[in-house]
Short mmCIF file of C-alpha atoms in Angstrom, two decimals:
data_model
loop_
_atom_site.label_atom_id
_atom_site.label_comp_id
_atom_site.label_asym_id
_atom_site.label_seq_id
_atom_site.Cartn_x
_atom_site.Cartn_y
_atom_site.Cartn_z
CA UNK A 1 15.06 -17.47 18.80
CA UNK A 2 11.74 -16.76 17.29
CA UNK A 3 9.25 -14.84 19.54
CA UNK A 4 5.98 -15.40 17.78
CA UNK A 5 2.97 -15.41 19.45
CA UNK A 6 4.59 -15.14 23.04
CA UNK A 7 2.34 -12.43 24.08
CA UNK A 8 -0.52 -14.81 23.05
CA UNK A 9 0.05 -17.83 24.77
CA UNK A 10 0.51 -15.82 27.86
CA UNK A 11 -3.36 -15.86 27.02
CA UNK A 12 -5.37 -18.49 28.12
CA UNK A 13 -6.25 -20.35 24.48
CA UNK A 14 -9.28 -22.84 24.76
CA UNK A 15 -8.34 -26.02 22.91
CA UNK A 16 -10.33 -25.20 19.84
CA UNK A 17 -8.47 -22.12 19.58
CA UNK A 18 -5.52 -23.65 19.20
CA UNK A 19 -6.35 -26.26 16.90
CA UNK A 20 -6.99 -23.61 14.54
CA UNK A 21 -3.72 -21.52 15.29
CA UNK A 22 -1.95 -24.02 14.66
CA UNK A 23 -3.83 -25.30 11.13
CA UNK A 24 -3.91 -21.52 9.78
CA UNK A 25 0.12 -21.46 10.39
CA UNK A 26 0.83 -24.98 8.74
CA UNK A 27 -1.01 -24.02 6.09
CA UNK A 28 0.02 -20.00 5.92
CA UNK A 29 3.60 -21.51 6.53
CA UNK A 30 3.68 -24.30 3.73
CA UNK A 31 1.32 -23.23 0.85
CA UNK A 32 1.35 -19.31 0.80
CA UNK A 33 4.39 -18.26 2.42
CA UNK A 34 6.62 -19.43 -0.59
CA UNK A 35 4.36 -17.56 -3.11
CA UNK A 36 4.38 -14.16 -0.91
CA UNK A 37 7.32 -12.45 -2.42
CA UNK A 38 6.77 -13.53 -6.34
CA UNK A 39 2.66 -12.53 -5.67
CA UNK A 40 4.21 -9.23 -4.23
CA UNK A 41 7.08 -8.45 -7.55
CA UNK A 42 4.10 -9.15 -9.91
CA UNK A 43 1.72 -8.00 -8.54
CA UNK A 44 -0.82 -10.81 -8.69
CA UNK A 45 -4.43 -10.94 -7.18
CA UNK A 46 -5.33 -13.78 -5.68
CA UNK A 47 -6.25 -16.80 -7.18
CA UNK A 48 -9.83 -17.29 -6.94
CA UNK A 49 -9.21 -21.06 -6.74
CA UNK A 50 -7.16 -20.12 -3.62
CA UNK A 51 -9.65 -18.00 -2.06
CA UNK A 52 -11.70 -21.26 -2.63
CA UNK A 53 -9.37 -23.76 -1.17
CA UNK A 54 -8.94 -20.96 2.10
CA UNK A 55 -13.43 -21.82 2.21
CA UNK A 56 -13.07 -25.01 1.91
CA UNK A 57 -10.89 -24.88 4.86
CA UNK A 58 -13.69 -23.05 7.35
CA UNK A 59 -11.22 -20.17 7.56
CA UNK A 60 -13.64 -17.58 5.48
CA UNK A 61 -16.58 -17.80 7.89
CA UNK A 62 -15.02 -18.22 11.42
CA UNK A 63 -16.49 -15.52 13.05
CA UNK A 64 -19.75 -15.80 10.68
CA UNK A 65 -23.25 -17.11 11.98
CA UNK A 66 -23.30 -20.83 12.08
CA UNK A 67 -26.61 -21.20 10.12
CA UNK A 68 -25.01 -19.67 6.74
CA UNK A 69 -21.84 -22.38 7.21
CA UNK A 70 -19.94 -19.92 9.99
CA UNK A 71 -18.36 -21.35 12.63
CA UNK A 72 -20.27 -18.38 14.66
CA UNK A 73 -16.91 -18.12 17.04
CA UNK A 74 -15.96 -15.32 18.89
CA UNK A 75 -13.84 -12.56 16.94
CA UNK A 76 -10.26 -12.89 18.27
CA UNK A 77 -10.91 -16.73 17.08
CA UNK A 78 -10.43 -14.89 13.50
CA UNK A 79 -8.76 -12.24 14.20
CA UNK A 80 -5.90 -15.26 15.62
CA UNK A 81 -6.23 -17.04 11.86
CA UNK A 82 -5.76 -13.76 9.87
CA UNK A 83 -2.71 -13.06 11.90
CA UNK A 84 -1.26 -16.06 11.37
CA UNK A 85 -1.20 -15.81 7.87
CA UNK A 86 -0.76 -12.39 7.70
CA UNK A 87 2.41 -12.85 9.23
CA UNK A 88 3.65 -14.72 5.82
CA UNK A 89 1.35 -13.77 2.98
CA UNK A 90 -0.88 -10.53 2.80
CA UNK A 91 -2.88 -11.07 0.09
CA UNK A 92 -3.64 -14.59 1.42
CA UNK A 93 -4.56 -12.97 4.63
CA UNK A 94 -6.80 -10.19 2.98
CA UNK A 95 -9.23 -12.91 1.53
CA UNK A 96 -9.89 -14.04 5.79
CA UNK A 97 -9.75 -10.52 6.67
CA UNK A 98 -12.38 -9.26 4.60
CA UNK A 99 -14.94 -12.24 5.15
CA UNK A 100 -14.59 -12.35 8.91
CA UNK A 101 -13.85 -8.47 9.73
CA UNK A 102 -14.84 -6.82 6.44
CA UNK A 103 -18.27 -6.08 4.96
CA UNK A 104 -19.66 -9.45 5.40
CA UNK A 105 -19.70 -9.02 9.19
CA UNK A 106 -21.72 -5.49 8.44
CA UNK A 107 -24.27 -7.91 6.42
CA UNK A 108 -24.41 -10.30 9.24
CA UNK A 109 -24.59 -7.76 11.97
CA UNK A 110 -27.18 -5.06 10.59
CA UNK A 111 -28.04 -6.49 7.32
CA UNK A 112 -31.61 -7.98 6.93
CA UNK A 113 -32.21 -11.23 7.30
CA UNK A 114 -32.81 -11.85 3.21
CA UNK A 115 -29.19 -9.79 2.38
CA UNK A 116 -27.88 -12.45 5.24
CA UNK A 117 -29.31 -15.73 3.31
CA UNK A 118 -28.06 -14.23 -0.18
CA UNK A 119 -24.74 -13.14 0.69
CA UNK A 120 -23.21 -14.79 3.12
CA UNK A 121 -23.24 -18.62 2.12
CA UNK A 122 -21.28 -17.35 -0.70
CA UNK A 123 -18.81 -15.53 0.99
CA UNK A 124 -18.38 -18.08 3.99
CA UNK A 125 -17.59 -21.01 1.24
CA UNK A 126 -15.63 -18.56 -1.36
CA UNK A 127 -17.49 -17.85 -3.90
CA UNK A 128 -18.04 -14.61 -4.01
CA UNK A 129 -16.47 -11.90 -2.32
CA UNK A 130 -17.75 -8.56 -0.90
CA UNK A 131 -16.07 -5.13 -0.38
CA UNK A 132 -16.65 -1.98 1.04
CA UNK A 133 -16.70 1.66 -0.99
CA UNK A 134 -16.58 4.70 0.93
CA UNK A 135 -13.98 6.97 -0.23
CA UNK A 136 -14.18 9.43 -3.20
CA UNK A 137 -11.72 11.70 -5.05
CA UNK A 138 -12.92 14.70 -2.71
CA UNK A 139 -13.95 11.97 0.37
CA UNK A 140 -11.31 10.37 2.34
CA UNK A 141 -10.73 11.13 6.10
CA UNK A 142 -13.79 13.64 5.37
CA UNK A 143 -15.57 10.96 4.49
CA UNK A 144 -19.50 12.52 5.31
CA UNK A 145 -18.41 14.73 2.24
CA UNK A 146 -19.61 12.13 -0.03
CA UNK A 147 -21.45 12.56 -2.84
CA UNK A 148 -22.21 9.33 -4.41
CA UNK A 149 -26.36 9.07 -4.64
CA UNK A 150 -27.95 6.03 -4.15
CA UNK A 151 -32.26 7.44 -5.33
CA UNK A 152 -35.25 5.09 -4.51
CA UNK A 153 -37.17 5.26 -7.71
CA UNK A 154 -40.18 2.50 -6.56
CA UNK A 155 -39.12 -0.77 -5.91
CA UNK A 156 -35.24 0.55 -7.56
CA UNK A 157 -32.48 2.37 -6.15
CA UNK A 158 -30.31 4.18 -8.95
CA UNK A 159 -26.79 4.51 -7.50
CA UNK A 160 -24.39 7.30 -9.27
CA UNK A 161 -21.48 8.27 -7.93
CA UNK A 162 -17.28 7.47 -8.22
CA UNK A 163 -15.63 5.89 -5.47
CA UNK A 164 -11.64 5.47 -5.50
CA UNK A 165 -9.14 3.22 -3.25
CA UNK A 166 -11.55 0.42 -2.69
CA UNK A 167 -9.53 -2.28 -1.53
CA UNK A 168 -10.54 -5.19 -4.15
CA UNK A 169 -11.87 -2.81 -6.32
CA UNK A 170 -12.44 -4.52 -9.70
CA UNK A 171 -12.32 -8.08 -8.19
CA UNK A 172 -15.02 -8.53 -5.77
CA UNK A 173 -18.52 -9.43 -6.57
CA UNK A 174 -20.40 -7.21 -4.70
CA UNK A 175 -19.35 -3.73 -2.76
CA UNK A 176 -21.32 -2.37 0.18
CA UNK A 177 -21.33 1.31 -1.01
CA UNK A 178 -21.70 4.57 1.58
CA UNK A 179 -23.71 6.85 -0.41
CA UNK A 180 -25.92 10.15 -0.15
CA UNK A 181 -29.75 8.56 0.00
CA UNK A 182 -31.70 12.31 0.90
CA UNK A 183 -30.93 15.77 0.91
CA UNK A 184 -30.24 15.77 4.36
CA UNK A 185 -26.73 17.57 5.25
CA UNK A 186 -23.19 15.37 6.66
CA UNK A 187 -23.85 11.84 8.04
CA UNK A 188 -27.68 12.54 7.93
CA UNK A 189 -28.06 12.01 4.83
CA UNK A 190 -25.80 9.38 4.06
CA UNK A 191 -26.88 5.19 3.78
CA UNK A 192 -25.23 2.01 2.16
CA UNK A 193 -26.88 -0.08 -0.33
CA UNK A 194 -25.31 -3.40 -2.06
CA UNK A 195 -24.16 -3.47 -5.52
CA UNK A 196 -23.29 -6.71 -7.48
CA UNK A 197 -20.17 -6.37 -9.61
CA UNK A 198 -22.13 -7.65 -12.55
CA UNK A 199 -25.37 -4.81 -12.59
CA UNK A 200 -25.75 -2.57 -15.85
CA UNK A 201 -23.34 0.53 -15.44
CA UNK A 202 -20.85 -0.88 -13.15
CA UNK A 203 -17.22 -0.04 -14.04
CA UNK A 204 -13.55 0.75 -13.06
CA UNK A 205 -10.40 2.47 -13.45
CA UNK A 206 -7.54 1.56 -14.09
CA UNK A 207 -5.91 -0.51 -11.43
CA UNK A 208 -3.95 1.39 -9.01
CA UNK A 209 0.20 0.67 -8.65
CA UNK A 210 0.26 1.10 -5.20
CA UNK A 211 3.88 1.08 -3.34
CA UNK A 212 2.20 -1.80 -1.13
CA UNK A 213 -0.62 -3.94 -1.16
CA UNK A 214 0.66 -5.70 -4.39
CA UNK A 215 -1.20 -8.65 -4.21
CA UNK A 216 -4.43 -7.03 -3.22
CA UNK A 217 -5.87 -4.94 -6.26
CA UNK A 218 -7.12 -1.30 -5.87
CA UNK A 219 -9.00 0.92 -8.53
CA UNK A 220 -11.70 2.94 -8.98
CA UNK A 221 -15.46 2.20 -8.91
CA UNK A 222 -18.15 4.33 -11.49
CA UNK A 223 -21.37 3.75 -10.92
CA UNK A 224 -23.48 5.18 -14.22
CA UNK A 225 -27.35 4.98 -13.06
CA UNK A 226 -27.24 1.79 -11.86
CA UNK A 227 -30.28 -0.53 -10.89
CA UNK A 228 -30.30 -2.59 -7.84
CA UNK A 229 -33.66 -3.48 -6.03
CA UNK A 230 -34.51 -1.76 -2.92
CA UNK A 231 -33.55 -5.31 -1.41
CA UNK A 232 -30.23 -3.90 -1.37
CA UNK A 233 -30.50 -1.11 0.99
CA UNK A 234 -29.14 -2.37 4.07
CA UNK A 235 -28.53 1.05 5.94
CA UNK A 236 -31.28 3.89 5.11
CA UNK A 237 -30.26 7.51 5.41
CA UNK A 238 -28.99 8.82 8.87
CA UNK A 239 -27.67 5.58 9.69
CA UNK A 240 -24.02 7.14 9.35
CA UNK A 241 -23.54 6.22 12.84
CA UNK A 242 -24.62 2.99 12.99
CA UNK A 243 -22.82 2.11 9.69
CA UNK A 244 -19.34 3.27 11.13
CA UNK A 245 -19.73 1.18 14.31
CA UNK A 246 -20.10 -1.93 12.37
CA UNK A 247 -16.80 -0.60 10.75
CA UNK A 248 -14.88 -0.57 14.13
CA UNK A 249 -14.85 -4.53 13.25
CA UNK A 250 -12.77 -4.08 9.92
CA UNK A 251 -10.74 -1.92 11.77
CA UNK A 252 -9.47 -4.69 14.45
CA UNK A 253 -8.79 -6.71 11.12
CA UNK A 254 -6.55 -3.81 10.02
CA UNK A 255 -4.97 -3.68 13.72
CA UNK A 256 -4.37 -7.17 13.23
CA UNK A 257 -2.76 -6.89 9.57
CA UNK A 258 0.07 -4.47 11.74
CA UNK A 259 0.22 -6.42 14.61
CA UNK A 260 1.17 -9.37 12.28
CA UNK A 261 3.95 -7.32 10.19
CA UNK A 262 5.23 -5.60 13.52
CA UNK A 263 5.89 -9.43 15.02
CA UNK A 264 7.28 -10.59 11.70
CA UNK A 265 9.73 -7.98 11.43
CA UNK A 266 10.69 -8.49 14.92
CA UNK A 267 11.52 -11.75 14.87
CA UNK A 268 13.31 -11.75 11.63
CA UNK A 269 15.13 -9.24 13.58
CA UNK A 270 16.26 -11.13 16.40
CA UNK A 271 17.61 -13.97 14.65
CA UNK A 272 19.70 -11.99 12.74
CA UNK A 273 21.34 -10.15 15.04
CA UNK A 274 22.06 -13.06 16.83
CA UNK A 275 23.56 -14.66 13.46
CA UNK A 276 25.21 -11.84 11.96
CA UNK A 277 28.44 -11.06 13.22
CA UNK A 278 30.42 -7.18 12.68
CA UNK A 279 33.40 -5.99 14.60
CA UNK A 280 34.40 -9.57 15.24
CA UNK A 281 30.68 -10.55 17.94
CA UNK A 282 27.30 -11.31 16.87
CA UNK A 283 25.33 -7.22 16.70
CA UNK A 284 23.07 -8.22 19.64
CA UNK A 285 26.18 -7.99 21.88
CA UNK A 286 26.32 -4.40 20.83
CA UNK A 287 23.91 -2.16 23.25
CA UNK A 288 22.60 0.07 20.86
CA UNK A 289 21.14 -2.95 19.38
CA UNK A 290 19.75 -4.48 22.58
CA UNK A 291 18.08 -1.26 23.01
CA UNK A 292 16.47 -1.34 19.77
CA UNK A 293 15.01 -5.25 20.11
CA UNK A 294 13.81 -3.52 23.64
CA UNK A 295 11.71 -1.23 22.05
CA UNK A 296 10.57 -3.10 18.99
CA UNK A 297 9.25 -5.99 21.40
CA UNK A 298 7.44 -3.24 23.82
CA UNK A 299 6.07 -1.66 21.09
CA UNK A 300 4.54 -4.71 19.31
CA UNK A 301 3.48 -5.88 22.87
CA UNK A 302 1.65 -2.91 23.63
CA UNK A 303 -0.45 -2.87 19.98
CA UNK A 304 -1.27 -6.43 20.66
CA UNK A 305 -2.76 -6.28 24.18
CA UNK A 306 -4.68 -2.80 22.85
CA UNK A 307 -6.35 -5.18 20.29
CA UNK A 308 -6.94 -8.29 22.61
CA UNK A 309 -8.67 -5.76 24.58
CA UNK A 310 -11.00 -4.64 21.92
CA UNK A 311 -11.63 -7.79 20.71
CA UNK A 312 -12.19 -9.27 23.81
CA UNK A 313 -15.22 -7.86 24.23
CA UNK A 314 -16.72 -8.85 20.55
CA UNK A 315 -18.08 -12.49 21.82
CA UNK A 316 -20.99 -12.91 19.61
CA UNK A 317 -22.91 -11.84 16.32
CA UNK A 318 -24.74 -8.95 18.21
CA UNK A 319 -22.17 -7.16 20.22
CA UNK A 320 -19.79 -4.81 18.77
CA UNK A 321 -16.73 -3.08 19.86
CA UNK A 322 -16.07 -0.10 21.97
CA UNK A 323 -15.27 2.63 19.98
CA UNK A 324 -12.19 4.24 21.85
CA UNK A 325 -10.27 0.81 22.62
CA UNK A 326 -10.75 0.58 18.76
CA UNK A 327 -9.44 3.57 17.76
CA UNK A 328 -6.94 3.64 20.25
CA UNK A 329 -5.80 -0.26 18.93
CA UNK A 330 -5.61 0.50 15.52
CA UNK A 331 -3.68 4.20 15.99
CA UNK A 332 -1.02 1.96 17.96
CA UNK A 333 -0.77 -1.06 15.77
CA UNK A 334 -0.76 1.09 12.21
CA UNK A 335 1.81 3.21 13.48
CA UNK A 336 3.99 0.26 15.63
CA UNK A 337 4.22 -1.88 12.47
CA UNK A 338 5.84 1.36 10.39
CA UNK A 339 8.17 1.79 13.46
CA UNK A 340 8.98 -1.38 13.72
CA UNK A 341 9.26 -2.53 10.09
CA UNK A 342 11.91 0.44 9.28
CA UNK A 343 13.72 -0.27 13.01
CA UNK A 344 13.96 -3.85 11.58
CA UNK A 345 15.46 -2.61 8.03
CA UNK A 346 18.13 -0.57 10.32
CA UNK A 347 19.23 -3.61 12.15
CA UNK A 348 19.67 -5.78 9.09
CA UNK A 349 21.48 -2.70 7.13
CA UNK A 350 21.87 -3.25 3.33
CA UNK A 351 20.02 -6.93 3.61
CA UNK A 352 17.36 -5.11 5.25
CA UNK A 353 17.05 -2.95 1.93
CA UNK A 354 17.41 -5.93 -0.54
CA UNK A 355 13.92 -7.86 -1.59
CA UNK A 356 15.66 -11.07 -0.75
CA UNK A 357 14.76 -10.41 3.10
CA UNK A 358 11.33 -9.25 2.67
CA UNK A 359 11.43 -6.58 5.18
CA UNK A 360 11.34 -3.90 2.38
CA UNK A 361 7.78 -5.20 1.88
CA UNK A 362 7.00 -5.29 5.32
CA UNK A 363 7.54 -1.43 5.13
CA UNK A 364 5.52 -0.79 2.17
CA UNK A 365 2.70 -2.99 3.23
CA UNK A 366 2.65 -1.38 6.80
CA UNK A 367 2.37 1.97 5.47
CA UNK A 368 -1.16 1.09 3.29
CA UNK A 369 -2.77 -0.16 6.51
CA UNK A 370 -2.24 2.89 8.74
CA UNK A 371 -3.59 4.43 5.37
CA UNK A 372 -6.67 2.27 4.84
CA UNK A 373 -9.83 2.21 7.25
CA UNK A 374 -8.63 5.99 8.94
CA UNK A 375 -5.38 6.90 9.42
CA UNK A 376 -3.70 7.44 12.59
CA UNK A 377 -4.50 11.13 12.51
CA UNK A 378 -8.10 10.68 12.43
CA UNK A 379 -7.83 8.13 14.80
CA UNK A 380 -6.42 10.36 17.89
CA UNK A 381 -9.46 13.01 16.80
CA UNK A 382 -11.51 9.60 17.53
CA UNK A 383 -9.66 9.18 20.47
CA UNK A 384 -10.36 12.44 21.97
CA UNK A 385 -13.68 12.50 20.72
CA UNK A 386 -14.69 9.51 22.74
CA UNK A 387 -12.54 10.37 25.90
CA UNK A 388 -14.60 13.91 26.26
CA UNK A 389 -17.86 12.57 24.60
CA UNK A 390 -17.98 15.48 22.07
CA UNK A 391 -17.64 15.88 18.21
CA UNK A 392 -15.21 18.38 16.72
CA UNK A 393 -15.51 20.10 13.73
CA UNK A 394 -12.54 19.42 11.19
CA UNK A 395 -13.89 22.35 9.04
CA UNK A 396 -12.43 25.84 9.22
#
């Protein structure tokens, strides 16, 4: 019995909706699902042909305005598609995740109107690709503890700085980069400026072996004096706040990355132990497995009704999502999909720990999004944060 998508139908789905559901999983299903696993071993990037062929398709600018090439839909329209394919192929999934929830949608949503015309064509049709740098080596969760300068110099901003675990570091063309733009202390002083892949002093590390995220490439960003025009600001200093609202976007994209392995796992799970027989009866007869199915399904119902909530409420290009049903979406999904994924390799025992399943990667992969985009810890201080409407100090 497969359960996917059960919790969504019991949504109401307009027709166009799911047209596209069901064209994301033919095509997730027949053309990336079989190159998942040997992507994953080698660790592979994505074919830029494929990223591409996924434009060509409409599925990069779903949720993008219509006058670039978008299909200007509502979010969960997107968030359905990158789901879909999540639930098969990751890296395949990334390329749709980072056009329709990543950077591109800060562009489109706060950008100017000249950084929208430049940009996002490209993006929407695949020929260019755009990620976000925020973290440093002494930035993560503390992330207002960057130091990475982006100085107007006339009609120039110089950007110095090093940023490190930039999803896509190394292969996208331009990265929206968080940096320190006055002397002002914390989020004050802090803005985001574009910089193309291909400027004078532009440069990377060596690509990160992470223990997931094979097939979507990680490394280190240096930034030596660069030149970009003042074009390129899109945020200018103290807009911190603004900046990280936008954010709460790529972090339903990240919900939805968990949701997807959390419902994978799950169903993988209760085929087999319907199939595989111990002690002479199939293992779902047994109650301690009925009890684990039980809680695997509540738990990846729960995450996915958080998130439906959150993105319910993103219709358009203007609006953007509450904070706290964000934080307290992605908290549940990031940490459901680890639960889940590990429940699942308990159920299937040794063939849970074997590659040949792909629940092993499951795991792994679960583990980088609860990582990426603020981890679950910072997300209950976000949590709590919005519920009293107060700031805490992390420092001692």
């Amino acid at each position: 019995m497969n359960m996917k998508g059960v919790a969504m139908s019991a949504s109401i789905l307009t027709d166009d909706e799911r047209a596209i559901k069901e064209v994301a999983a033919k095509v997730a299903t027949e053309r990336y699902a079989p190159k998942a696993a040997q992507w994953d071993a080698d660790r592979t990037a994505f074919p830029v042909e494929e990223r591409k062929y996924l434009g060509s398709l409409g599925f990069l600018g779903i949720a993008l305005p219509e006058r670039f090439g978008g299909a200007g839909a509502p979010l969960q329209q997107a968030l359905n598609v990158i789901e879909e394919f999540a639930y098969h192929c990751r890296p395949a999934a990334f390329q749709i995740f980072e056009a329709n929830t990543g950077p591109a949608q800060v562009i489109a949503r706060i950008g100017t109107e000249e950084q929208r015309e430049r940009f996002l064509p490209g993006i929407i049709a695949g020929d260019i690709t755009m990620a976000v740098a925020i973290s440093e080596p002494d930035a993560g969760s503390a992330a207002t503890d960057l130091t990475t300068k982006a100085t107007i110099d006339g009609d120039t901003v110089r950007v110095s700085g090093n940023k490190r675990w930039i999803s896509n570091g190394s292969e996208a063309d331009v990265y929206l980069v968080y940096s320190r733009m006055s002397d002002a202390p914390g989020a004050k002083g802090i803005g985001a400026v574009l910089v193309e892949a291909d400027r004078a002093g532009v440069s990377y590390g060596a690509r990160e072996k992470l223990m997931g995220f094979r097939g979507i490439p990680s490394a280190d960003i240096y930034f030596d004096d660069v030149e970009v025009p003042v074009a390129n600001i899109v945020v200018e200093p103290g807009g911190f706040r603004t900046l990280f609202t936008a954010f709460s976007i790529e972090r339903l994209g990240n919900s939805t990355m968990s949701l997807a392995l959390g419902q994978a796992a799950l169903d993988l799970s209760i085929r087999y132990v319907q199939e595989r027989t111990q002690f002479g009866k199939p293992l779902i007869e047994f109650q301690a497995v009925q009890m684990t199915i039980a809680d695997m399904a509540l738990q990846v119902d729960a995450a996915r009704l958080l998130l439906q909530r959150a993105a319910g409420a993103v219709i358009d290009g203007e609006q953007l999502p509450n904070s706290l049903h964000v934080s307290l979406a992605k908290c549940t999904a990031n940490e459901m999909a680890k639960n889940v994924t590990d429940l699942a390799m308990q159920l299937h025992g040794g063939n849970g720990y074997t590659e040949e399943f792909g629940i092993e990667r499951m795991h792994r992969d679960a583990h980088g999004w609860a990582l990426a985009g603020g981890t679950p810890t910072m997300q209950r201080t976000r949590i709590v944060s919005e519920l009293l409407g107060r700031s805490f100090d992390q420092r001692g």
